[in-house]
Amino acid sequence: MSSASESAGTSGNDLIKVFESLSHPLRIKIMGILFQNRQYVSELARTVNISRPLLYMHLRKLEAANLIRGNHEISEDGKAMKYYEISNFDLHITPELLSEIAQSVTITQESKT
C-alpha cells in the first residue's frame, strides 16, 4: 500500500514550493488566466497589467512548483514567443498528507523565522 505522499508524488519540500508559489494574489490571478487558455508573455503581462520582468518573476515561481510550463514557439512572422500554460495537477491536501510529508521537510534558518 502506498502512502498519501507517494500517491501524490510530492515531498514536503515540493509541497512548500506549491504553497509559496500560490501565496501571492497575482500568481493566483495568473493561474486563473492560464486555466482559461495558454498565453504568450506579452499578452499575459497586458492582461495582468504588470511589467514583463515582474511577470517573469511570478512565472518562475509557478514553474518551479510545476504548476505551469513554458514553451518557446516561432510565430508566423518569425518572432520567438514564449507561451505559458497550466500544468495538469490534482493536489488534495489532507491532515494525513501533511503528517506524512512533514518528515521530508527541510528546515532552514530562513524557515525558522
Coordinates of C-alpha atoms in Angstrom, one line a residue:
M1 CA 0.0 0.0 0.0
S2 CA 1.4 3.4 -0.9
S3 CA 1.4 6.4 1.4
A4 CA -0.6 9.5 0.6
S5 CA 2.6 11.4 -0.2
E6 CA 3.8 8.7 -2.6
S7 CA 0.4 8.7 -4.4
A8 CA 0.5 12.5 -4.6
G9 CA 4.1 12.3 -5.9
T10 CA 5.0 15.1 -3.6
S11 CA 7.7 15.6 -1.0
G12 CA 7.4 18.1 1.9
N13 CA 9.7 20.5 0.1
D14 CA 7.7 20.2 -3.1
L15 CA 4.5 21.0 -1.3
I16 CA 6.1 24.0 0.3
K17 CA 7.1 25.3 -3.2
V18 CA 3.5 24.9 -4.2
F19 CA 2.3 26.8 -1.1
E20 CA 4.8 29.6 -1.6
S21 CA 4.0 29.9 -5.3
L22 CA 0.3 30.3 -4.5
S23 CA 0.8 32.7 -1.7
H24 CA 0.7 35.8 -3.9
P25 CA -2.6 37.2 -5.3
L26 CA -1.0 37.9 -8.7
R27 CA 0.1 34.3 -9.1
I28 CA -3.4 33.1 -8.3
K29 CA -4.7 35.5 -11.0
I30 CA -2.1 34.2 -13.5
M31 CA -3.2 30.6 -12.7
G32 CA -6.8 31.6 -13.4
I33 CA -5.9 33.2 -16.7
L34 CA -3.8 30.3 -17.8
F35 CA -6.6 27.9 -16.8
Q36 CA -8.8 29.6 -19.4
N37 CA -6.1 29.3 -22.2
R38 CA -2.4 29.5 -22.7
Q39 CA -0.9 32.9 -23.4
Y40 CA 2.4 34.3 -24.5
V41 CA 4.4 36.5 -22.1
S42 CA 3.5 40.0 -23.6
E43 CA -0.2 39.1 -23.8
L44 CA -0.2 37.8 -20.2
A45 CA 1.6 40.9 -19.0
R46 CA -1.0 43.1 -20.6
T47 CA -3.9 41.0 -19.2
V48 CA -2.4 41.1 -15.6
N49 CA -1.3 44.7 -16.1
I50 CA 2.3 44.3 -14.9
S51 CA 5.7 44.6 -16.5
R52 CA 7.2 41.7 -18.2
P53 CA 10.2 41.5 -15.8
L54 CA 7.8 41.3 -12.8
L55 CA 5.7 38.8 -14.7
Y56 CA 8.7 36.6 -15.3
M57 CA 9.5 36.6 -11.6
H58 CA 6.0 35.3 -10.8
L59 CA 6.1 32.8 -13.7
R60 CA 9.4 31.4 -12.5
K61 CA 7.9 30.7 -9.0
L62 CA 4.9 28.9 -10.6
E63 CA 7.1 27.0 -13.0
A64 CA 9.5 25.9 -10.1
A65 CA 6.4 24.4 -8.3
N66 CA 5.4 22.6 -11.6
L67 CA 2.1 24.4 -11.7
I68 CA 2.8 25.9 -15.1
R69 CA 5.1 25.2 -18.0
G70 CA 6.5 27.4 -20.8
N71 CA 7.3 26.6 -24.4
H72 CA 9.1 28.7 -27.0
E73 CA 7.4 28.8 -30.4
I74 CA 8.1 30.7 -33.6
S75 CA 5.2 32.9 -34.8
E76 CA 4.2 33.1 -38.5
D77 CA 6.2 36.3 -38.8
G78 CA 9.4 34.6 -37.4
K79 CA 9.3 36.0 -33.9
A80 CA 10.2 33.8 -31.0
M81 CA 7.4 33.8 -28.4
K82 CA 7.2 32.0 -25.1
Y83 CA 3.8 30.6 -24.3
Y84 CA 2.8 29.5 -20.8
E85 CA 0.1 27.0 -19.9
I86 CA -1.2 25.4 -16.8
S87 CA 0.2 22.0 -15.9
N88 CA -2.0 19.1 -15.2
F89 CA -2.1 18.6 -11.4
D90 CA -4.5 17.4 -8.8
L91 CA -3.5 18.2 -5.3
H92 CA -5.6 17.2 -2.3
I93 CA -4.3 18.5 1.0
T94 CA -5.3 16.4 3.9
P95 CA -4.1 16.2 7.5
E96 CA -2.7 12.7 6.7
L97 CA -0.7 14.1 3.7
L98 CA 0.7 16.9 5.8
S99 CA 1.7 14.4 8.6
E100 CA 3.4 12.1 6.2
I101 CA 5.4 14.7 4.3
A102 CA 6.4 16.5 7.4
Q103 CA 9.2 14.0 7.8
S104 CA 10.7 15.1 4.4
V105 CA 10.6 18.9 5.0
T106 CA 14.0 20.6 5.2
I107 CA 14.1 23.3 7.9
T108 CA 16.5 26.2 7.1
Q109 CA 17.4 29.3 9.2
E110 CA 15.0 31.3 6.9
S111 CA 12.2 28.8 7.5
K112 CA 12.5 29.2 11.3
T113 CA 11.7 33.0 11.2

